[in-house]
Amino acid sequence: MVFAIQKSRIITCDLFPPMKGTQLGEFEELVLLTIARLYNDAYSAAVVEELSRRLERPMSLGAVHRTMQRLEEKGLVQSRFGQATAERGGRRKRLYTVTTAGEQTLQQVRQIRDELWAGIPKEAFGLA
Amino acid sequence: MKSESKRPAPPQWAGKLIERITAPHLREEVLGDLDELFFTRAARLGVVRARLWYLLDCLLLIHPRLWHHKQEPSSYRITDHQPFFLHPDMLKNYLKIALRNLWKSRGYAAINVAGLSLAFCIGVFLFLIAYQQLTYDSFHQDGDRIFKTYVFSNDPDKPVQDGSMPLPFAPALKAEYPELQVTRVMTGRKSLVEANGKYYDKLINYTDPDFLKVFSFTLLSGVRETALTELSSVIISQDMSRDLFGTADPIGKSLRIGNAADGRDFIITGILADAPDNSSVGYDALVRIENSPNYKSDKDNWDNDSHAVFLKLPPHVDEATFEGRLRSFARKYFPKPLAELSKRGAKADAQGDVFAVRLQPLSDVHFNREIAGNKGTPIAVVYVLLGMATFILLIACINFINLSIARSFKRAREVGVRKALGALKSSLFVQIWSESALICCLGFGVGALLAYFLLPAFNAQFGAKLKLAMVLQPGFIALILCVLALVTLLAGGYPARQMARFNTIQVLKGKVTTERPGVLRNALIVMQFTMSCLLTCCTVIAFQQVKHLRQSPLGFDKEQVISIPVGSQVNGRQVLGLLRQRLAGDPSVLSITGSNVNLGKGKDRVTSRGVVGFTYKGRSVSTDWLLVDYDYLKTLRIKPVAGRDFERQYAADSTNAVLITQSMAKMMGEPNPVGQMLRDDNDTTGTRSQIIGVIPDFQLYSVGYEAKPITMHISHTEPINYIFVRVTQSSLAAAMENLKKEWNQVAPQSEFIGSFLNENVDAWYQDEEQLSQVLSLASGVAIVLSAIGLFAIAMLMIEQRTKEIGIRKVMGASIPGIAMLLSRDFIKLVVIALCIAVPVAWWGMQIWLDNYPHRIVISPWIFVIVGMAAILIAMATVSFQTVKAALMNPVKSLKSE
């Protein structure tokens, strides 16, 4: 091979070491959950529909699509092309599924929430 | 499809727009999602709302992520095996490669370095001039509290601002507002100074003790508070101290100012540091104003304006407040001009004043020619200089960018191979950019050296007093570094970025080199030529205007006349008499006369003016009041249009006879002025002068000054300051020598500084002359730089088209045909540049010319000639390359590869 690089001589320098655990934004979490819920039919338009129905507020395709791209870059979901349909003008949809990493992250988030809930003293809400 | 036309459809244009900007790998899914959402919403909410939603979605989709290309797959990243792109080893490598590359393309590097260094050198000069002007008077402490007073009168003809003040003004101001520090500054003449039995000519200024409190010139020895308290004290400059006393301490020594008859002794009480070059107030020596020649007669005269007044406000008082307070002051002390203005129907200006005493900030003093009586530099000139410096730097940068871009195609293959071997965009960018940075730094270094070595020549040529020490200030160095950084980033960064983004596969296939229309490159060439054509047009027009000014009829014959400033050592009237006697028999001397005002600017550099204003039969008249002597008209070859010249046989001629110019007659409203008596309506007892003749108007002062009618008189008592001698044409130099010899006999204690009148008149236009020289230097440099740029671009362009030319030749194209074909592209650009530059130049120069009362009409030929010249230069530059390319043997150019 032309570029037989001797590994030992290369000095790597990480400017941005990976963070411990993956940070998940609130909206990212919602989208990730929706993808998990839609399971086999999770693509941008479907997530938009589902989320705007549940949250009872309109949702822009751009925001959702970008979030899904970001999730994929983080390795929390993976995508593949699905079927083309007539109402899409014969275009294929990109279907997303949650990866194991994604599932773990979701579990972590949930665990933190649960712990926080469990730690709330009864008086905190009871008295209010 | 007609069957589907009833189906609702989303807005087509928005979809098209999104399709266009979306990255290819996202296009399908995004458009599909948009459509699907539209149809589900149309079913649920109706078509109209679905459409709105569609548009909103399209709008919100716009985001860099939409058009960003796909990231590298996360499983394999090149970065994992790459060193950090700014690692020291990498930097070393960049430098090595850069040096090798520059060495390999020495011609290209040399052109770039030459262009940049030339531009930088000129830029430094122009910036320095501008800097020196802009920092005029900025060295005083609390400079923002120092002001010069001026009187404003809203004359119905034209509002007037005048910065010269009558003698009682400052004491009155001080009496009304004791918290002020006020000083009068009366610029005297060069006077005779005697110390230790030796004589010197020094500039004596008259001032007040507050001078040292208002201004912060450094007092090197002496006591600041008391240095000028005595009437017989004198403060001298360091320079004068060196001249008079060498290294000895001059404090307490005495010197004599003035000639034998009216000299006075002064005791030196202080040494003041020399005034910087950029100071409006200059001096050799300072004495109390009470010693000034006309102090006794004028100290309570509010009508004789003779000097400037500077004041320093207390720290908490601002300019506007104090100007407000000066209103009552003006009413109290200037009732006469106020009444006169009201009588003439003057109205209040925007600030509600008919007549007011106002303040001019010190920083403005140098730039306001009206208040200063036509001294100083118009601020526009400074901006022109700064603009030119920027233009030239910009042209050099454009050259640099263009050359780098053009060359980048040559190096595309190198970039491709590097990329294939795994070079990252970032490291490629830094590597290519480091070459540019190297050239930039080299250019700047050479430029700095050039500036250093050429500065003395520049100073000598343009009479500037620039010092390189001015550059070595933190602010200036920071500015230079900023410019350097900007140039490097702009000129080096853009091509480097372009190259780093080359598509590896296409480059290695050899595609990139022939594509690319080079719109940017063409735009830059157009811009470059626009700027140089603009500069050239302006220069040519400015030159013509200066020439026009010099050739405008003077009204007198300036040839073969020698003008001798008498100086202060001797009595001009006596010397004139003696010279007349001694030269009476000399055949080469035609006539001799004297006056109190020089014509043109002589070697003593003094200009003085005496203007008299009065009312004549109800008309207000303002005229130059000129002292002459017999034979003035004869010497200057002015022919009276009516009446006669002064003649010795009429005794009255020397007491109450005057000659007036035609414009004076017009101003007086007298169709036949000869024989009329000239006098002030208000002054019935005073002297009356009879008009004995009328002469045509002539130019007593340069065109920069307002031309006034002239009234000439003869006197036996008033001092004569200049002697004019008309000599025969045959022996001008010999006549000057002869005159010098005679002068040394007649006035041995005074130096002979005679000069020819035509030189004097030329000196009037020195400022304009120097400005047009600077302009032509700048435009010359601009043209040279543009030509260099074009030359190099043509070279690289043709190198790329070698094969094409070879094929054309094989197919039977003629050599001139090929040369034309190659040149045409460049000529087109120059023509476009001309189309932009000409209207701008025409418009700008119209505005500039409107400042001059005697202005030229811009001839279209200027633009035709400049245009032709530009095209010719471009043609010559390019054809050097094109002809070479056209002559090349096609066998050779097609054989390679």
mmCIF file of N, CA and C in Angstrom, chain A residues 2-3 5 7 10-15 43-46 48-49 52 58-63 65-67 69-70 72-73 81 84-94 96, chain B residues 7 19 25-37 39-41 44 53 56-57 60-63 65-66 70-71 74 76-77 79-84 87 89 420-421:
data_model
loop_
_atom_site.group_PDB
_atom_site.id
_atom_site.type_symbol
_atom_site.label_atom_id
_atom_site.label_comp_id
_atom_site.label_asym_id
_atom_site.label_seq_id
_atom_site.Cartn_x
_atom_site.Cartn_y
_atom_site.Cartn_z
ATOM 1 N N VAL A 2 0.329 2.250 -0.572
ATOM 2 C CA VAL A 2 1.102 3.481 -0.661
ATOM 3 C C VAL A 2 1.251 4.105 0.718
ATOM 4 N N PHE A 3 0.129 4.140 1.431
ATOM 5 C CA PHE A 3 0.278 4.811 2.720
ATOM 6 C C PHE A 3 0.346 3.835 3.881
ATOM 7 N N ILE A 5 1.408 3.661 6.923
ATOM 8 C CA ILE A 5 1.844 4.596 7.960
ATOM 9 C C ILE A 5 2.254 3.818 9.197
ATOM 10 N N LYS A 7 2.353 3.315 12.690
ATOM 11 C CA LYS A 7 1.499 3.834 13.761
ATOM 12 C C LYS A 7 2.306 4.440 14.894
ATOM 13 N N ILE A 10 3.206 8.189 14.790
ATOM 14 C CA ILE A 10 2.192 9.236 14.671
ATOM 15 C C ILE A 10 1.734 9.677 16.049
ATOM 16 N N ILE A 11 1.771 10.942 16.233
ATOM 17 C CA ILE A 11 1.366 11.463 17.521
ATOM 18 C C ILE A 11 -0.054 11.989 17.366
ATOM 19 N N THR A 12 -0.958 11.418 18.077
ATOM 20 C CA THR A 12 -2.329 11.916 17.971
ATOM 21 C C THR A 12 -2.541 12.957 19.058
ATOM 22 N N CYS A 13 -3.323 13.892 18.708
ATOM 23 C CA CYS A 13 -3.563 14.967 19.641
ATOM 24 C C CYS A 13 -5.047 15.234 19.635
ATOM 25 N N ASP A 14 -5.727 14.909 20.715
ATOM 26 C CA ASP A 14 -7.169 15.091 20.750
ATOM 27 C C ASP A 14 -7.491 16.450 21.316
ATOM 28 N N LEU A 15 -8.073 17.257 20.460
ATOM 29 C CA LEU A 15 -8.488 18.566 20.959
ATOM 30 C C LEU A 15 -9.746 18.435 21.796
ATOM 31 N N TYR A 43 -39.929 7.726 10.410
ATOM 32 C CA TYR A 43 -39.227 8.627 9.497
ATOM 33 C C TYR A 43 -39.688 10.047 9.804
ATOM 34 N N SER A 44 -38.996 11.056 9.263
ATOM 35 C CA SER A 44 -39.186 12.447 9.713
ATOM 36 C C SER A 44 -40.651 12.859 9.753
ATOM 37 N N ALA A 45 -41.365 12.661 8.622
ATOM 38 C CA ALA A 45 -42.736 13.152 8.555
ATOM 39 C C ALA A 45 -43.595 12.482 9.629
ATOM 40 N N ALA A 46 -43.386 11.164 9.828
ATOM 41 C CA ALA A 46 -44.182 10.442 10.819
ATOM 42 C C ALA A 46 -43.884 10.965 12.217
ATOM 43 N N VAL A 48 -42.858 13.959 12.964
ATOM 44 C CA VAL A 48 -43.478 15.289 13.074
ATOM 45 C C VAL A 48 -44.944 15.138 13.445
ATOM 46 N N GLU A 49 -45.641 14.287 12.720
ATOM 47 C CA GLU A 49 -47.065 14.085 12.961
ATOM 48 C C GLU A 49 -47.306 13.612 14.385
ATOM 49 N N SER A 52 -46.356 16.322 17.065
ATOM 50 C CA SER A 52 -47.219 17.492 17.162
ATOM 51 C C SER A 52 -48.601 17.089 17.707
ATOM 52 N N PRO A 58 -47.677 22.757 17.031
ATOM 53 C CA PRO A 58 -47.107 22.467 15.697
ATOM 54 C C PRO A 58 -45.598 22.290 15.773
ATOM 55 N N MET A 59 -45.098 21.532 14.852
ATOM 56 C CA MET A 59 -43.694 21.140 14.880
ATOM 57 C C MET A 59 -43.150 21.340 13.474
ATOM 58 N N SER A 60 -41.953 21.896 13.345
ATOM 59 C CA SER A 60 -41.454 22.084 11.974
ATOM 60 C C SER A 60 -40.621 20.886 11.543
ATOM 61 N N LEU A 61 -40.741 20.547 10.276
ATOM 62 C CA LEU A 61 -40.015 19.418 9.733
ATOM 63 C C LEU A 61 -38.514 19.630 9.900
ATOM 64 N N GLY A 62 -38.093 20.888 9.681
ATOM 65 C CA GLY A 62 -36.664 21.191 9.753
ATOM 66 C C GLY A 62 -36.074 20.821 11.096
ATOM 67 N N ALA A 63 -36.763 21.252 12.187
ATOM 68 C CA ALA A 63 -36.229 20.997 13.514
ATOM 69 C C ALA A 63 -36.107 19.499 13.762
ATOM 70 N N HIS A 65 -35.992 17.051 11.552
ATOM 71 C CA HIS A 65 -35.041 16.408 10.645
ATOM 72 C C HIS A 65 -33.610 16.630 11.107
ATOM 73 N N ARG A 66 -33.340 17.843 11.531
ATOM 74 C CA ARG A 66 -31.992 18.131 12.004
ATOM 75 C C ARG A 66 -31.670 17.348 13.267
ATOM 76 N N THR A 67 -32.665 17.244 14.148
ATOM 77 C CA THR A 67 -32.437 16.480 15.383
ATOM 78 C C THR A 67 -32.125 15.030 15.064
ATOM 79 N N GLN A 69 -30.814 13.900 12.342
ATOM 80 C CA GLN A 69 -29.446 13.830 11.798
ATOM 81 C C GLN A 69 -28.426 13.827 12.922
ATOM 82 N N ARG A 70 -28.683 14.704 13.902
ATOM 83 C CA ARG A 70 -27.750 14.812 15.017
ATOM 84 C C ARG A 70 -27.691 13.509 15.807
ATOM 85 N N GLU A 72 -28.217 10.617 14.718
ATOM 86 C CA GLU A 72 -27.488 9.616 13.962
ATOM 87 C C GLU A 72 -25.983 9.829 14.083
ATOM 88 N N GLU A 73 -25.564 11.117 14.050
ATOM 89 C CA GLU A 73 -24.135 11.397 14.211
ATOM 90 C C GLU A 73 -23.632 10.965 15.571
ATOM 91 N N PHE A 81 -32.904 3.295 3.951
ATOM 92 C CA PHE A 81 -33.976 3.764 3.078
ATOM 93 C C PHE A 81 -35.129 2.788 3.118
ATOM 94 N N ALA A 84 -40.800 3.595 -1.257
ATOM 95 C CA ALA A 84 -41.311 4.815 -1.873
ATOM 96 C C ALA A 84 -42.832 4.712 -1.907
ATOM 97 N N THR A 85 -43.537 5.806 -1.660
ATOM 98 C CA THR A 85 -44.992 5.781 -1.761
ATOM 99 C C THR A 85 -45.444 6.867 -2.717
ATOM 100 N N ALA A 86 -46.698 6.743 -3.159
ATOM 101 C CA ALA A 86 -47.226 7.684 -4.162
ATOM 102 C C ALA A 86 -47.353 9.077 -3.571
ATOM 103 N N GLU A 87 -47.809 9.149 -2.288
ATOM 104 C CA GLU A 87 -48.029 10.486 -1.743
ATOM 105 C C GLU A 87 -46.719 11.231 -1.496
ATOM 106 N N ARG A 88 -45.580 10.501 -1.555
ATOM 107 C CA ARG A 88 -44.285 11.149 -1.444
ATOM 108 C C ARG A 88 -43.707 11.461 -2.820
ATOM 109 N N GLY A 89 -44.551 11.360 -3.814
ATOM 110 C CA GLY A 89 -44.057 11.659 -5.163
ATOM 111 C C GLY A 89 -43.074 10.606 -5.630
ATOM 112 N N GLY A 90 -43.272 9.377 -5.158
ATOM 113 C CA GLY A 90 -42.402 8.292 -5.578
ATOM 114 C C GLY A 90 -41.040 8.334 -4.954
ATOM 115 N N ARG A 91 -40.895 9.093 -3.833
ATOM 116 C CA ARG A 91 -39.572 9.187 -3.214
ATOM 117 C C ARG A 91 -39.513 8.241 -2.012
ATOM 118 N N ARG A 92 -38.305 7.771 -1.759
ATOM 119 C CA ARG A 92 -38.141 6.867 -0.623
ATOM 120 C C ARG A 92 -38.100 7.649 0.677
ATOM 121 N N LYS A 93 -38.464 6.969 1.783
ATOM 122 C CA LYS A 93 -38.318 7.619 3.083
ATOM 123 C C LYS A 93 -37.100 7.042 3.783
ATOM 124 N N ARG A 94 -36.534 7.817 4.681
ATOM 125 C CA ARG A 94 -35.403 7.324 5.472
ATOM 126 C C ARG A 94 -35.937 6.867 6.820
ATOM 127 N N TYR A 96 -35.635 5.270 10.559
ATOM 128 C CA TYR A 96 -34.657 5.275 11.649
ATOM 129 C C TYR A 96 -35.005 4.197 12.667
ATOM 130 N N ARG B 7 -55.903 17.393 -8.168
ATOM 131 C CA ARG B 7 -55.309 17.132 -6.851
ATOM 132 C C ARG B 7 -54.649 18.388 -6.330
ATOM 133 N N GLU B 19 -35.120 22.085 -3.094
ATOM 134 C CA GLU B 19 -34.421 21.059 -3.853
ATOM 135 C C GLU B 19 -33.039 21.557 -4.271
ATOM 136 N N HIS B 25 -27.449 14.010 -0.835
ATOM 137 C CA HIS B 25 -27.834 12.776 -0.124
ATOM 138 C C HIS B 25 -29.061 12.976 0.755
ATOM 139 N N LEU B 26 -29.495 14.219 0.908
ATOM 140 C CA LEU B 26 -30.687 14.454 1.729
ATOM 141 C C LEU B 26 -31.918 14.778 0.886
ATOM 142 N N ARG B 27 -31.674 15.043 -0.397
ATOM 143 C CA ARG B 27 -32.719 15.600 -1.239
ATOM 144 C C ARG B 27 -33.970 14.735 -1.253
ATOM 145 N N GLU B 28 -33.771 13.463 -1.467
ATOM 146 C CA GLU B 28 -34.924 12.572 -1.671
ATOM 147 C C GLU B 28 -35.831 12.539 -0.448
ATOM 148 N N GLU B 29 -35.203 12.277 0.718
ATOM 149 C CA GLU B 29 -36.028 12.128 1.904
ATOM 150 C C GLU B 29 -36.710 13.429 2.294
ATOM 151 N N VAL B 30 -35.991 14.544 2.199
ATOM 152 C CA VAL B 30 -36.567 15.818 2.644
ATOM 153 C C VAL B 30 -37.761 16.184 1.785
ATOM 154 N N LEU B 31 -37.583 16.082 0.454
ATOM 155 C CA LEU B 31 -38.685 16.451 -0.430
ATOM 156 C C LEU B 31 -39.867 15.507 -0.242
ATOM 157 N N GLY B 32 -39.551 14.233 -0.062
ATOM 158 C CA GLY B 32 -40.618 13.251 0.180
ATOM 159 C C GLY B 32 -41.382 13.587 1.444
ATOM 160 N N ASP B 33 -40.645 13.895 2.510
ATOM 161 C CA ASP B 33 -41.294 14.238 3.771
ATOM 162 C C ASP B 33 -42.177 15.467 3.614
ATOM 163 N N LEU B 34 -41.658 16.465 2.910
ATOM 164 C CA LEU B 34 -42.439 17.693 2.700
ATOM 165 C C LEU B 34 -43.756 17.386 2.002
ATOM 166 N N ASP B 35 -43.668 16.596 0.935
ATOM 167 C CA ASP B 35 -44.868 16.253 0.175
ATOM 168 C C ASP B 35 -45.854 15.478 1.032
ATOM 169 N N GLU B 36 -45.324 14.486 1.749
ATOM 170 C CA GLU B 36 -46.202 13.637 2.543
ATOM 171 C C GLU B 36 -46.929 14.463 3.595
ATOM 172 N N LEU B 37 -46.156 15.347 4.255
ATOM 173 C CA LEU B 37 -46.769 16.196 5.277
ATOM 174 C C LEU B 37 -47.855 17.071 4.673
ATOM 175 N N PHE B 39 -49.734 16.477 2.084
ATOM 176 C CA PHE B 39 -50.977 15.768 1.749
ATOM 177 C C PHE B 39 -51.747 15.363 3.003
ATOM 178 N N THR B 40 -51.057 14.917 4.046
ATOM 179 C CA THR B 40 -51.802 14.556 5.252
ATOM 180 C C THR B 40 -52.445 15.802 5.850
ATOM 181 N N ARG B 41 -51.720 16.950 5.803
ATOM 182 C CA ARG B 41 -52.303 18.168 6.358
ATOM 183 C C ARG B 41 -53.447 18.668 5.507
ATOM 184 N N ARG B 44 -56.451 16.934 6.469
ATOM 185 C CA ARG B 44 -56.950 17.227 7.807
ATOM 186 C C ARG B 44 -57.373 18.694 7.958
ATOM 187 N N TRP B 53 -48.481 25.815 5.823
ATOM 188 C CA TRP B 53 -47.575 24.982 6.603
ATOM 189 C C TRP B 53 -46.372 24.537 5.775
ATOM 190 N N LEU B 56 -43.994 27.370 5.538
ATOM 191 C CA LEU B 56 -43.304 27.574 6.807
ATOM 192 C C LEU B 56 -42.233 26.507 7.008
ATOM 193 N N ASP B 57 -42.607 25.263 6.682
ATOM 194 C CA ASP B 57 -41.640 24.164 6.820
ATOM 195 C C ASP B 57 -40.414 24.404 5.946
ATOM 196 N N LEU B 60 -38.274 26.992 7.526
ATOM 197 C CA LEU B 60 -37.566 26.538 8.719
ATOM 198 C C LEU B 60 -36.536 25.451 8.408
ATOM 199 N N LEU B 61 -36.622 24.905 7.215
ATOM 200 C CA LEU B 61 -35.627 23.898 6.832
ATOM 201 C C LEU B 61 -34.276 24.542 6.529
ATOM 202 N N ILE B 62 -34.338 25.836 6.209
ATOM 203 C CA ILE B 62 -33.099 26.498 5.776
ATOM 204 C C ILE B 62 -32.118 26.564 6.944
ATOM 205 N N HIS B 63 -31.050 25.862 6.818
ATOM 206 C CA HIS B 63 -30.101 25.677 7.906
ATOM 207 C C HIS B 63 -28.854 25.045 7.292
ATOM 208 N N ARG B 65 -27.165 22.631 7.995
ATOM 209 C CA ARG B 65 -27.202 21.171 7.926
ATOM 210 C C ARG B 65 -27.834 20.665 6.637
ATOM 211 N N LEU B 66 -28.682 21.537 6.067
ATOM 212 C CA LEU B 66 -29.400 21.096 4.878
ATOM 213 C C LEU B 66 -28.466 20.979 3.682
ATOM 214 N N LYS B 70 -22.087 15.167 3.323
ATOM 215 C CA LYS B 70 -22.090 14.067 4.270
ATOM 216 C C LYS B 70 -20.770 14.009 5.038
ATOM 217 N N GLN B 71 -20.883 13.761 6.314
ATOM 218 C CA GLN B 71 -19.683 13.579 7.130
ATOM 219 C C GLN B 71 -19.029 12.245 6.790
ATOM 220 N N SER B 74 -18.478 7.316 10.596
ATOM 221 C CA SER B 74 -17.820 7.353 11.898
ATOM 222 C C SER B 74 -16.893 6.159 12.119
ATOM 223 N N TYR B 76 -14.586 4.992 10.171
ATOM 224 C CA TYR B 76 -13.204 5.232 9.786
ATOM 225 C C TYR B 76 -12.994 6.722 9.607
ATOM 226 N N ARG B 77 -12.171 7.315 10.388
ATOM 227 C CA ARG B 77 -11.873 8.737 10.234
ATOM 228 C C ARG B 77 -10.389 8.891 9.986
ATOM 229 N N THR B 79 -8.726 11.437 10.520
ATOM 230 C CA THR B 79 -8.110 12.173 11.633
ATOM 231 C C THR B 79 -7.451 11.253 12.644
ATOM 232 N N ASP B 80 -7.960 10.063 12.751
ATOM 233 C CA ASP B 80 -7.408 9.166 13.755
ATOM 234 C C ASP B 80 -5.932 8.872 13.508
ATOM 235 N N HIS B 81 -5.541 8.951 12.223
ATOM 236 C CA HIS B 81 -4.158 8.608 11.902
ATOM 237 C C HIS B 81 -3.336 9.828 11.565
ATOM 238 N N GLN B 82 -3.887 11.022 11.835
ATOM 239 C CA GLN B 82 -3.220 12.241 11.404
ATOM 240 C C GLN B 82 -2.653 12.994 12.588
ATOM 241 N N PRO B 83 -1.494 13.589 12.379
ATOM 242 C CA PRO B 83 -1.007 14.497 13.417
ATOM 243 C C PRO B 83 -1.865 15.756 13.423
ATOM 244 N N PHE B 84 -1.866 16.426 14.547
ATOM 245 C CA PHE B 84 -2.579 17.692 14.652
ATOM 246 C C PHE B 84 -1.970 18.678 13.666
ATOM 247 N N HIS B 87 0.898 20.980 14.693
ATOM 248 C CA HIS B 87 1.985 20.383 15.453
ATOM 249 C C HIS B 87 3.326 20.952 14.976
ATOM 250 N N ASP B 89 6.142 19.758 14.282
ATOM 251 C CA ASP B 89 6.758 19.039 13.156
ATOM 252 C C ASP B 89 6.070 19.390 11.853
ATOM 253 N N ALA B 420 -4.943 12.499 -1.778
ATOM 254 C CA ALA B 420 -5.041 11.048 -1.925
ATOM 255 C C ALA B 420 -4.167 10.355 -0.882
ATOM 256 N N LEU B 421 -3.081 10.997 -0.534
ATOM 257 C CA LEU B 421 -2.197 10.406 0.459
ATOM 258 C C LEU B 421 -2.692 10.666 1.871
#
